[in-house]
XYZ file of C-alpha atoms in Angstrom:
569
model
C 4.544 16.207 3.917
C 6.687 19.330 5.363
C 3.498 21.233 5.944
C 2.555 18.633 8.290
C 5.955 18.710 10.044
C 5.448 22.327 10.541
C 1.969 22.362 11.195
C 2.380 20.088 14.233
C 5.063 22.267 15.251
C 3.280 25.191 14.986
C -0.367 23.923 16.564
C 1.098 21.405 19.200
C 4.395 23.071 19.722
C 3.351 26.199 20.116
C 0.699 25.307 22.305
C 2.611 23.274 24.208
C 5.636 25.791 24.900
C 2.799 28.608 25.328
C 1.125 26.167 28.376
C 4.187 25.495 29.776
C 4.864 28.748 30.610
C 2.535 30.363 32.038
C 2.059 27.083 34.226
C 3.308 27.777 38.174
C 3.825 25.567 41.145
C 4.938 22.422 39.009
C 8.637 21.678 37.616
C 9.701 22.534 34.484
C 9.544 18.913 33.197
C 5.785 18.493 34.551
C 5.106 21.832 32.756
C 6.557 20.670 28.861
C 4.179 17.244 29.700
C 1.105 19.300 30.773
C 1.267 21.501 27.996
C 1.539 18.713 25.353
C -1.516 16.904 27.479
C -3.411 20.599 27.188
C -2.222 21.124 23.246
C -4.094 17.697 22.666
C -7.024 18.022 24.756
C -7.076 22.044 23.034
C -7.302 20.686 19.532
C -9.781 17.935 20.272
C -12.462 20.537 22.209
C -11.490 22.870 19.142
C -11.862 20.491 16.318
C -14.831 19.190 18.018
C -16.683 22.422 18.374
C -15.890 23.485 14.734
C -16.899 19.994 13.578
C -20.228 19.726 15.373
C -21.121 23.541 14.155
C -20.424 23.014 10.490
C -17.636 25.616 10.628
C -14.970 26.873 8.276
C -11.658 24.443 8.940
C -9.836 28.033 8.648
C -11.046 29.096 12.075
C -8.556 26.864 13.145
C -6.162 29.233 12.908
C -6.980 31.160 16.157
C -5.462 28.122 18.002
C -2.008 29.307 16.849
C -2.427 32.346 17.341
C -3.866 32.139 20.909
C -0.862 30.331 21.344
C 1.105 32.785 20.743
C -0.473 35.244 22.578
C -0.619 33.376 25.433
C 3.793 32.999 25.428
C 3.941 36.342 24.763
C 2.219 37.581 27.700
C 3.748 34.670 29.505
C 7.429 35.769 28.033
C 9.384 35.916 31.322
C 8.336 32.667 32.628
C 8.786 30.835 29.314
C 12.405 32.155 28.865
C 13.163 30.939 32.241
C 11.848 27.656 31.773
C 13.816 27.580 28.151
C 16.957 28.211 30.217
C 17.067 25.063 32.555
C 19.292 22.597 31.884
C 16.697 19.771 31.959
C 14.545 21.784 29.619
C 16.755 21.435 26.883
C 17.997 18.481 27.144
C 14.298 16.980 27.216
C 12.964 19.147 24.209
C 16.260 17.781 22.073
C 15.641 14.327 23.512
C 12.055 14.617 22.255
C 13.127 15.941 18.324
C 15.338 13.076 18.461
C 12.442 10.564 19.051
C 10.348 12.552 16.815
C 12.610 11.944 14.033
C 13.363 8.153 14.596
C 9.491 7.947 14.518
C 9.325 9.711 11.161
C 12.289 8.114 9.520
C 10.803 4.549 10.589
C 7.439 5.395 9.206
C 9.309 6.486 5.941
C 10.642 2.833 5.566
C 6.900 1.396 5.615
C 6.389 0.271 1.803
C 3.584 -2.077 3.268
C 2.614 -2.693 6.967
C 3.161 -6.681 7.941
C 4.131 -7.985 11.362
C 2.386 -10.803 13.433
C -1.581 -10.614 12.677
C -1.769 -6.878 13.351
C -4.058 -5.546 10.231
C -6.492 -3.068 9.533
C -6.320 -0.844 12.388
C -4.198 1.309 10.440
C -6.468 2.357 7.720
C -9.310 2.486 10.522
C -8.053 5.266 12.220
C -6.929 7.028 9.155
C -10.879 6.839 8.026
C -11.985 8.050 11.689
C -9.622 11.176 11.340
C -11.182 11.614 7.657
C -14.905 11.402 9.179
C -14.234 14.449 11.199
C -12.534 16.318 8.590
C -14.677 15.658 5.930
C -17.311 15.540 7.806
C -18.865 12.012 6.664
C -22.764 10.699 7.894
C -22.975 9.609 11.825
C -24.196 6.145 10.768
C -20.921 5.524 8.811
C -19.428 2.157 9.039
C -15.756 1.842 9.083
C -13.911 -0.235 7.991
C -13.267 -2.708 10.415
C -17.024 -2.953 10.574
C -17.107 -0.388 13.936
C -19.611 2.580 14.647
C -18.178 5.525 15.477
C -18.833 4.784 19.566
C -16.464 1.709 18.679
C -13.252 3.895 19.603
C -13.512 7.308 21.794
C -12.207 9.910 19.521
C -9.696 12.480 21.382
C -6.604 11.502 19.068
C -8.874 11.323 16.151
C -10.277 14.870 16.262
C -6.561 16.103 16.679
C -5.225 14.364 14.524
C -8.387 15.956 12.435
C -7.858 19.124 12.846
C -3.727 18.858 11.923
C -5.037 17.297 8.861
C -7.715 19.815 7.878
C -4.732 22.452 7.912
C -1.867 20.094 6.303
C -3.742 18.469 3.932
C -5.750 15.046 4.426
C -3.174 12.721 2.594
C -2.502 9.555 3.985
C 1.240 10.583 4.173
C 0.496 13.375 6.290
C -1.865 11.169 8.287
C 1.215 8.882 8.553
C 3.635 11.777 9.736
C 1.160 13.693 12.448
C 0.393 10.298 13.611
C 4.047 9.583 14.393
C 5.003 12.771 15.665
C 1.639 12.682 18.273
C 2.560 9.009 19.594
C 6.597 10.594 20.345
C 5.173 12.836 22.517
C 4.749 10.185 24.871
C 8.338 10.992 25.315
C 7.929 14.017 27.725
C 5.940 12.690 30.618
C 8.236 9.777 30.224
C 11.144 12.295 31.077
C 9.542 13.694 33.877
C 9.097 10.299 35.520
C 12.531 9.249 34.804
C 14.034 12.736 36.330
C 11.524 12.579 39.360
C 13.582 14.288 42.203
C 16.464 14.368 39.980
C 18.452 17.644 38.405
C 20.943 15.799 35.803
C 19.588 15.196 32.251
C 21.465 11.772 32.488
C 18.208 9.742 32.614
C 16.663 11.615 29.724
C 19.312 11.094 27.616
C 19.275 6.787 28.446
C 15.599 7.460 28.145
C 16.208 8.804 24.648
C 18.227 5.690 23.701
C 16.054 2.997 25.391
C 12.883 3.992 23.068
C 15.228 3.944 20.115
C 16.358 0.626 20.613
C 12.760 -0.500 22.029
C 10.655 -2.829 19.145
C 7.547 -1.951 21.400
C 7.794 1.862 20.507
C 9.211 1.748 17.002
C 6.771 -0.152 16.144
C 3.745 1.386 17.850
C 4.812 5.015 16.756
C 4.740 3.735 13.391
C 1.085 1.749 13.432
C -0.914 4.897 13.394
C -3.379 3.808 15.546
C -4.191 5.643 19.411
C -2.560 3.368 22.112
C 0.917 5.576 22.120
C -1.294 8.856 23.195
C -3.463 7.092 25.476
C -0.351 5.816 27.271
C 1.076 9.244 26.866
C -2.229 10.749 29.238
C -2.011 7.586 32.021
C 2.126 7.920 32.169
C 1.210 11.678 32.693
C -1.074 11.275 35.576
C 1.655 8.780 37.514
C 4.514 11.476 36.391
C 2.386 13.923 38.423
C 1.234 11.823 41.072
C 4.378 10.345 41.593
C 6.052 14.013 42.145
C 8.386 14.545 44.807
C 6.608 18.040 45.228
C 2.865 16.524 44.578
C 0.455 17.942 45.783
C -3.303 18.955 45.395
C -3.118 20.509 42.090
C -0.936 17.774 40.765
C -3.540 14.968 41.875
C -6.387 17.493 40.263
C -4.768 17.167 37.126
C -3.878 13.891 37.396
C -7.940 12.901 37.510
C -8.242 15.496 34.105
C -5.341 13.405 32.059
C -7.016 9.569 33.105
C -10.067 11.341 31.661
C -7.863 12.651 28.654
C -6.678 9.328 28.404
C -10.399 7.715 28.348
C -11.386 9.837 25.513
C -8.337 8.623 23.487
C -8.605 4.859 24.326
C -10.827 2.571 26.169
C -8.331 0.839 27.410
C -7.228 3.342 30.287
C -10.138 2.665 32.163
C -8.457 -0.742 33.776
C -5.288 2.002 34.585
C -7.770 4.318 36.486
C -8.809 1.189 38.248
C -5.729 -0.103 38.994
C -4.099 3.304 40.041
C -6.996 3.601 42.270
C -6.471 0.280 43.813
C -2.960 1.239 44.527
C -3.855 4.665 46.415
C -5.923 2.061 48.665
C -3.054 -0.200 49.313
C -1.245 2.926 50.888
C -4.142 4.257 52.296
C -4.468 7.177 50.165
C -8.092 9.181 50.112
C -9.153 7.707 54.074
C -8.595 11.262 55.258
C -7.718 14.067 52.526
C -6.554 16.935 54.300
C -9.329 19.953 54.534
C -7.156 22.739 52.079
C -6.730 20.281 49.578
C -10.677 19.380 48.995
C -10.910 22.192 46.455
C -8.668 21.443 44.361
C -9.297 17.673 44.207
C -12.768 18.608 43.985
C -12.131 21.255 40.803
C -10.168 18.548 39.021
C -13.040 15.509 39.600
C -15.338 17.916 37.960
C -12.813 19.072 35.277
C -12.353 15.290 34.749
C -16.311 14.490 34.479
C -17.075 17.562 32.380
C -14.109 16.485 29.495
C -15.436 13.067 29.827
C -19.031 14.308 28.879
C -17.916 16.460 25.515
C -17.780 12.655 24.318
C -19.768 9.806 26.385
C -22.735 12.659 27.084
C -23.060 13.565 23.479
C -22.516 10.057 21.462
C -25.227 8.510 24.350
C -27.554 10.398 23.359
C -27.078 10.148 19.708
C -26.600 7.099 19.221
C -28.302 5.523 22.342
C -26.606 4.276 25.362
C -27.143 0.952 24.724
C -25.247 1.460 21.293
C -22.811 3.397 23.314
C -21.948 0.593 25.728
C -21.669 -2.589 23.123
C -20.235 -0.716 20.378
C -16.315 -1.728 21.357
C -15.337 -5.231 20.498
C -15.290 -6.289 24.478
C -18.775 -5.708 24.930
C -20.734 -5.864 21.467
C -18.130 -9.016 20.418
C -17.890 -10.452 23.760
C -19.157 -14.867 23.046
C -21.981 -15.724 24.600
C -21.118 -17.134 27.566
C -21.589 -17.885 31.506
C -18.960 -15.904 34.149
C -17.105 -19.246 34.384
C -16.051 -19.157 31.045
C -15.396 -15.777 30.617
C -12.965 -16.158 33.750
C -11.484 -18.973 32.194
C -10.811 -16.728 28.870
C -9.150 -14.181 30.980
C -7.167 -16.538 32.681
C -5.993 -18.412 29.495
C -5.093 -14.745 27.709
C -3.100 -13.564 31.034
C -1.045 -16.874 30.674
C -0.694 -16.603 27.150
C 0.690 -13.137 27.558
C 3.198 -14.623 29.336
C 3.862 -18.050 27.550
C 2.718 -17.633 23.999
C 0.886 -20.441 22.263
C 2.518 -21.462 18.810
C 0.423 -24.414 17.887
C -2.950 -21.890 17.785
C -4.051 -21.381 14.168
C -3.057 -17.672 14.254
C 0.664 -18.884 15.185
C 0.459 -21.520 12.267
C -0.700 -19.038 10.163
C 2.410 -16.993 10.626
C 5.344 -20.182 11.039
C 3.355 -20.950 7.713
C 4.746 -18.733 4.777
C 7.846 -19.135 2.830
C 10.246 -16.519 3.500
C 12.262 -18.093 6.496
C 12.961 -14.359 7.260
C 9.373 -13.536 7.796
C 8.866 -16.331 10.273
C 12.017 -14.883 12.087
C 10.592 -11.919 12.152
C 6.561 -12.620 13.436
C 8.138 -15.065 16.034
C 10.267 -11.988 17.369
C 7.339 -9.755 16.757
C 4.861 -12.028 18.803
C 7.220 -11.577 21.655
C 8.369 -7.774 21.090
C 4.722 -6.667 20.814
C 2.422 -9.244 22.523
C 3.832 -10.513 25.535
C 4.165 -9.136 28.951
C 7.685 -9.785 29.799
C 9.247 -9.855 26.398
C 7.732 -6.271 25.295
C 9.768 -4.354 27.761
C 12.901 -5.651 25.925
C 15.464 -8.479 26.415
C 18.256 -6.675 28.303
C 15.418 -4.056 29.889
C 13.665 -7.413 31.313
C 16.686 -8.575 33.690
C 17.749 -4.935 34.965
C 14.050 -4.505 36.004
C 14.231 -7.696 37.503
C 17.274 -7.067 39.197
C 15.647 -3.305 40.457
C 12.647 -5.215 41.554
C 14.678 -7.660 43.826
C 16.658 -4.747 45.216
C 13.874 -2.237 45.518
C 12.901 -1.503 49.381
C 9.754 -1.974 51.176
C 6.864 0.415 51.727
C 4.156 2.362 50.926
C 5.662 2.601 46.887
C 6.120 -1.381 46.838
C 2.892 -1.370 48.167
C 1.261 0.376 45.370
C 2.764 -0.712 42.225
C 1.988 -4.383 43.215
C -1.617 -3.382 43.654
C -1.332 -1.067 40.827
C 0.374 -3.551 38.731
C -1.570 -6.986 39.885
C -5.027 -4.937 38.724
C -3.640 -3.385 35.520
C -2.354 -6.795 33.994
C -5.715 -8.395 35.126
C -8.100 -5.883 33.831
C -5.691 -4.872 31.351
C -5.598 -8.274 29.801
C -8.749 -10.037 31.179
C -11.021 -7.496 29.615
C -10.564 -8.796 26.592
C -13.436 -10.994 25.940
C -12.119 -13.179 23.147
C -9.180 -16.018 23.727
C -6.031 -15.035 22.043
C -3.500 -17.459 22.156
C -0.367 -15.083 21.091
C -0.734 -12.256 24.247
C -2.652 -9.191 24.815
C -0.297 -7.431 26.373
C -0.033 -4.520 23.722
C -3.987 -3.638 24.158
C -3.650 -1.885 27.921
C -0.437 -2.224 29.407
C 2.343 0.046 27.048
C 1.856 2.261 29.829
C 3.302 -0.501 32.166
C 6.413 -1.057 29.783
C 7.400 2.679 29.154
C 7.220 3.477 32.495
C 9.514 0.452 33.019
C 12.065 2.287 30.468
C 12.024 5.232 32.857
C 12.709 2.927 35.440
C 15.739 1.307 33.799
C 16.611 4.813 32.486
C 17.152 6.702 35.806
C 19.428 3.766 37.207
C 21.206 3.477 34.467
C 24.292 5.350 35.729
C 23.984 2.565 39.300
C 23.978 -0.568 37.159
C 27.217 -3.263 37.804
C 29.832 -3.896 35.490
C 28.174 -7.941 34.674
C 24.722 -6.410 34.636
C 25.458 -3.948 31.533
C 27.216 -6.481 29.145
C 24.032 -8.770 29.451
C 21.899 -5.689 29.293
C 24.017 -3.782 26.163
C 23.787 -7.776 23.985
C 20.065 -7.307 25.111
C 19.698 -3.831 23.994
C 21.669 -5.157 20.747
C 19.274 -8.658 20.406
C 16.161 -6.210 20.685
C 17.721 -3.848 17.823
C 18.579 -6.667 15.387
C 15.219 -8.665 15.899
C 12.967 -5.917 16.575
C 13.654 -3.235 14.179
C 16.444 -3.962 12.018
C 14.749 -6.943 10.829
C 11.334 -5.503 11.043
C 11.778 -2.423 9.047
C 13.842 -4.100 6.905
C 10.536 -6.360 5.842
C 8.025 -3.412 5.814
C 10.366 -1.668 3.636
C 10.812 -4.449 1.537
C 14.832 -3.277 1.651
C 15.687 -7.295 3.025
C 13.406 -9.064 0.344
C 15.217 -6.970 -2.384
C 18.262 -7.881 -1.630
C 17.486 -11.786 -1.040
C 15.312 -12.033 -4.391
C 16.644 -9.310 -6.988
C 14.334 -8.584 -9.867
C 11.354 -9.479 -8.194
C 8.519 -7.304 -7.819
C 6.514 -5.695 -4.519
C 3.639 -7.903 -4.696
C 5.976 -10.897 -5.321
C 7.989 -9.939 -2.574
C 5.313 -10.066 0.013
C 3.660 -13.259 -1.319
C 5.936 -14.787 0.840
C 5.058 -13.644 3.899
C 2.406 -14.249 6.029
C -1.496 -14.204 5.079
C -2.071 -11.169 7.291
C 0.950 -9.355 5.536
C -0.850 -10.031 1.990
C -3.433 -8.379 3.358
C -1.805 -5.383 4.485
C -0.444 -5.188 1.034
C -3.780 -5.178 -0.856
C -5.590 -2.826 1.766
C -2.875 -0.475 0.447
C -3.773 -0.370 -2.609
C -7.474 -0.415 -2.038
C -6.618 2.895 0.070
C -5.722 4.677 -3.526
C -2.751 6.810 -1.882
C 0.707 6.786 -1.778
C 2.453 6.229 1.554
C 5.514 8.025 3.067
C 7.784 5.625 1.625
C 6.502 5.324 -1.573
C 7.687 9.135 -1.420
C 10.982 8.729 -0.781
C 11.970 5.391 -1.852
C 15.293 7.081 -4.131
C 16.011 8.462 -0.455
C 15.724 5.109 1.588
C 19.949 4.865 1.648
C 19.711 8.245 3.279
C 16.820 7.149 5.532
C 18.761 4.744 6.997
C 21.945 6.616 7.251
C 20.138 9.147 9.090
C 18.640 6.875 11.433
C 22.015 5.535 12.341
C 23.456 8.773 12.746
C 20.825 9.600 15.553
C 21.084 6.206 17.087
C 24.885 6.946 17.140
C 24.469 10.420 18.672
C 22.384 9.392 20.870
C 24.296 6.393 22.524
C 26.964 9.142 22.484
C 25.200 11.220 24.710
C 24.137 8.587 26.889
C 27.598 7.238 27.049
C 28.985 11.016 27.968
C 26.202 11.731 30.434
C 27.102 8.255 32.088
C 30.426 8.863 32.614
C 29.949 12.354 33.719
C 28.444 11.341 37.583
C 29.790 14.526 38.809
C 26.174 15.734 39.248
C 23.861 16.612 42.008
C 21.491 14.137 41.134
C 21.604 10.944 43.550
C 21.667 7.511 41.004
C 20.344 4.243 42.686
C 18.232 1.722 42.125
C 15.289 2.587 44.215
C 11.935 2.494 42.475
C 11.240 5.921 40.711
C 7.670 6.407 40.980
């Protein structure tokens, strides 16, 4: 499990660090982001190319060592961005995240929470397909083609395995550490314009204390690094310095983001709609045709590697039903799907807990279970909920105090299109909420919202959001982790066994338990159960440090950034 620590470190580190200096004309936070967007993108062409020839896992290698190349003959401008302020603050930030992610996924004895199931072991087998190199036609096991997901996070995640070993704990680990980079364009939005790591460091301590993260960068399936590549493209596009080149590369990480999960195509939509509603694009100035031009085609050519090659394997009829919205769509007229999408936007909102899914989960005997899925319906499912209890009012209260104008303007396009398609391209009526499937983008960026004003908040307004924060904690992760670790159930029912344990919760977390097993391998946990105590000490001591640090940087307002609670993007 270490030599997947320090291979990540060393493949998308390095890589990233290497980009990020020799990177000009953006700031230094835009230039960690990018080169984490171009370490990911790097390993997926790499792993790709290697996979398709039949070639030796080994020449894998020369990524590293381009890598290092590259900051070497990029020295001077690395150690300069290595000694901002911002810099550092932001890469410590990030290991911080990192190791929450880690230390949560080392408390998962068996995944269980609301009716999430399978997806786990799914993407486990798709990373194994391109590493072991397994038949085209295989059928996974969720009953999906390979077309069913695009596979950008897969190959990476592929390629980190085929040098760290192909365990499922080291599957667990990369996965965990790829969804916290998510983290870094995060921190650019949140410091937009500003020169005080203040926001970074609340941003730090919002996505500890957020159930929506913990338990996403913990699920290791692709929706934290397809949010990672759309939060990117607004971080650069909402720039105070934007300009050409940041909109170029903008178009390359939606198509980044494409190729890791279906569901950013309603965000390209939606962030398209919103450059309408300001007018954007009715008259692009002459000089900056090029490079908007350069990054289209950038965009379409990455896009190909993927869509251009599995259409004509496979067929692009094949290609277009294999996801569940198309190929798993009902049979129905436009009326009813419109009524579907309808019903599953208002059931993100207002949950439905007399559906059979619902009943399901208020059905099993451990009264702590049915705590815990009712929380976890609303933590993970619902639109308003997901951004957190306390996060919920201060955006609210932003919102209502947030100006007029072109920025309004497009986040209420950009928003109003994202929720729709986001939710209403689901085909299939889910009574609980969809809001986890397309719009994590839409509650991060939210955090770096609530992050940058932090320091601008009144008195009243931080008591209810700190109980919030607190509520969210308790219900969302305490509680939660304490179930997938089986720590709780222990300690309610002594001398009872695992599978005894998790006979009382729900159907779906039976399930989860058994599919374990039928896996063959041990997970994190199951490594370091004697070391769970210390597990959870450790966490604490980061969430301590790192409500420290917030708490410092908060009372610290001697800085040249300008706190308020105007909109950040």
């Amino acid at each position: 499990m270490i030599a997947a620590v320090l291979v990540f470190l060393l493949f998308v580190g390095g890589a990233t660090l290497a980009v990020a200096g020799a990177l000009r004309g953006f700031n230094a936070l835009e230039r960690i982001a990018l080169g984490a967007g171009a370490a990911l993108v790097g390993l997926y062409l790499a792993t790709g190319a290697l996979w398709l020839a039949g070639a030796d896992w080994r020449w894998l290698w020369l990524w590293p060592i381009a890598g290092a190349t590259l900051a070497w003959r990029q020295r001077a401008g690395l150690k300069e961005l290595l000694a901002e302020s911002l810099v550092g603050a932001t890469l410590a930030g990030w290991l911080v995240v990192a190791a929450w992610s880690a230390g949560l996924h080392a408390l998962v004895f068996s995944y269980s929470g609301g009716t999430w199931a399978v997806d786990w072991f799914e993407h486990y087998e798709r990373a194994l397909f391109f590493q072991q190199r397994w038949p085209a036609d295989h059928v996974f096991v969720a009953g999906y083609l390979l077309p069913a997901r695009p596979p950008l996070a897969n190959l990476a995640e592929a390629g980190l395995l085929a040098v760290a070993g192909h365990g499922f704990p080291e599957y667990q680990l990369i996965a965990s550490l790829v969804a916290s980079l998510v983290f870094l364009p995060l921190a650019a939005l949140a410091q937009a314009g500003g020169t005080s790591p203040r926001a970074v460091r609340w941003l730090v301590v919002l996505l500890l204390l957020c159930p929506l993260f913990a338990q996403n960068a913990t699920f290791p399936w692709t929706k934290l690094p397809a949010a990672f590549f759309v939060v990117l493209a607004v971080a650069l596009g909402a720039s105070p310095t934007a300009g050409p080149r940041h909109h170029a590369f903008a178009l390359v990480a939606l198509a980044a983001g494409l190729l890791t999960h279906y569901s950013v195509a309603p965000w390209i939509i939606a962030l398209a709609a919103g450059a309408a509603a300001v007018g954007a694009g009715r008259k692009i100035d002459a000089t900056a045709r090029p490079a908007l031009l350069r990054g289209g085609v950038a965009a379409v050519l990455l896009a190909a590697t993927w869509f251009g090659w599995a259409a004509l394997h496979f067929g692009p009829a094949t290609l277009a039903t294999a996801t569940s919205t198309v190929g798993h769509a009902p049979a129905v007229d436009w009326t009813r799907k419109i009524a579907i999408a309808a019903a599953n936007v208002g059931h993100s909102l207002v949950p439905d807990f007399s559906s059979p899914n619902a009943v399901m989960l208020l059905a099993q005997t451990e009264v702590w279970g049915r705590i815990r899925d009712v929380a976890f319906v609303f933590y993970q499912v619902n639109l308003l909920v997901a951004f957190g209890v306390g996060n919920v009012c201060v955006l609210g209260w932003l919102a209502a105090r947030s100006p007029g104008g072109p920025t309004r303007r497009f986040w209420l396009a950009a928003i109003g299109v994202a929720v729709a398609l986001g939710i209403g391209t689901h085909s299939r009526l889910d009574e609980l909420g969809l809001a986890h499937i397309s719009l994590q983008p839409l509650i991060l960026m939210g955090l770096a919202w609530v992050a940058r004003a932090a320091g601008s908040l009144p008195g009243w307004l931080r008591v209810g959001w700190g109980i919030g924060l607190a509520v969210d904690f308790a219900l969302g992760i305490v509680l939660h982790f304490g179930l997938q670790s089986l720590a709780w159930l222990r300690a309610l029912h002594p001398g009872t066994g695992p599978a005894g344990l998790v006979r009382g919760l729900s159907e779906v977390a039976v399930a989860n338990f058994e599919n374990k097993y039928r896996v063959g391998q041990p997970f994190v946990a199951d490594l370091t159960t004697a070391g769970h105590a210390a597990i959870w000490g450790g966490l604490a001591c980061l969430l301590g440090f790192a409500l420290w640090r917030a708490r410092f940087a908060a009372q610290t307002r001697g800085s040249r950034e300008t706190a308020g609670p105007r909109p950040v993007f």
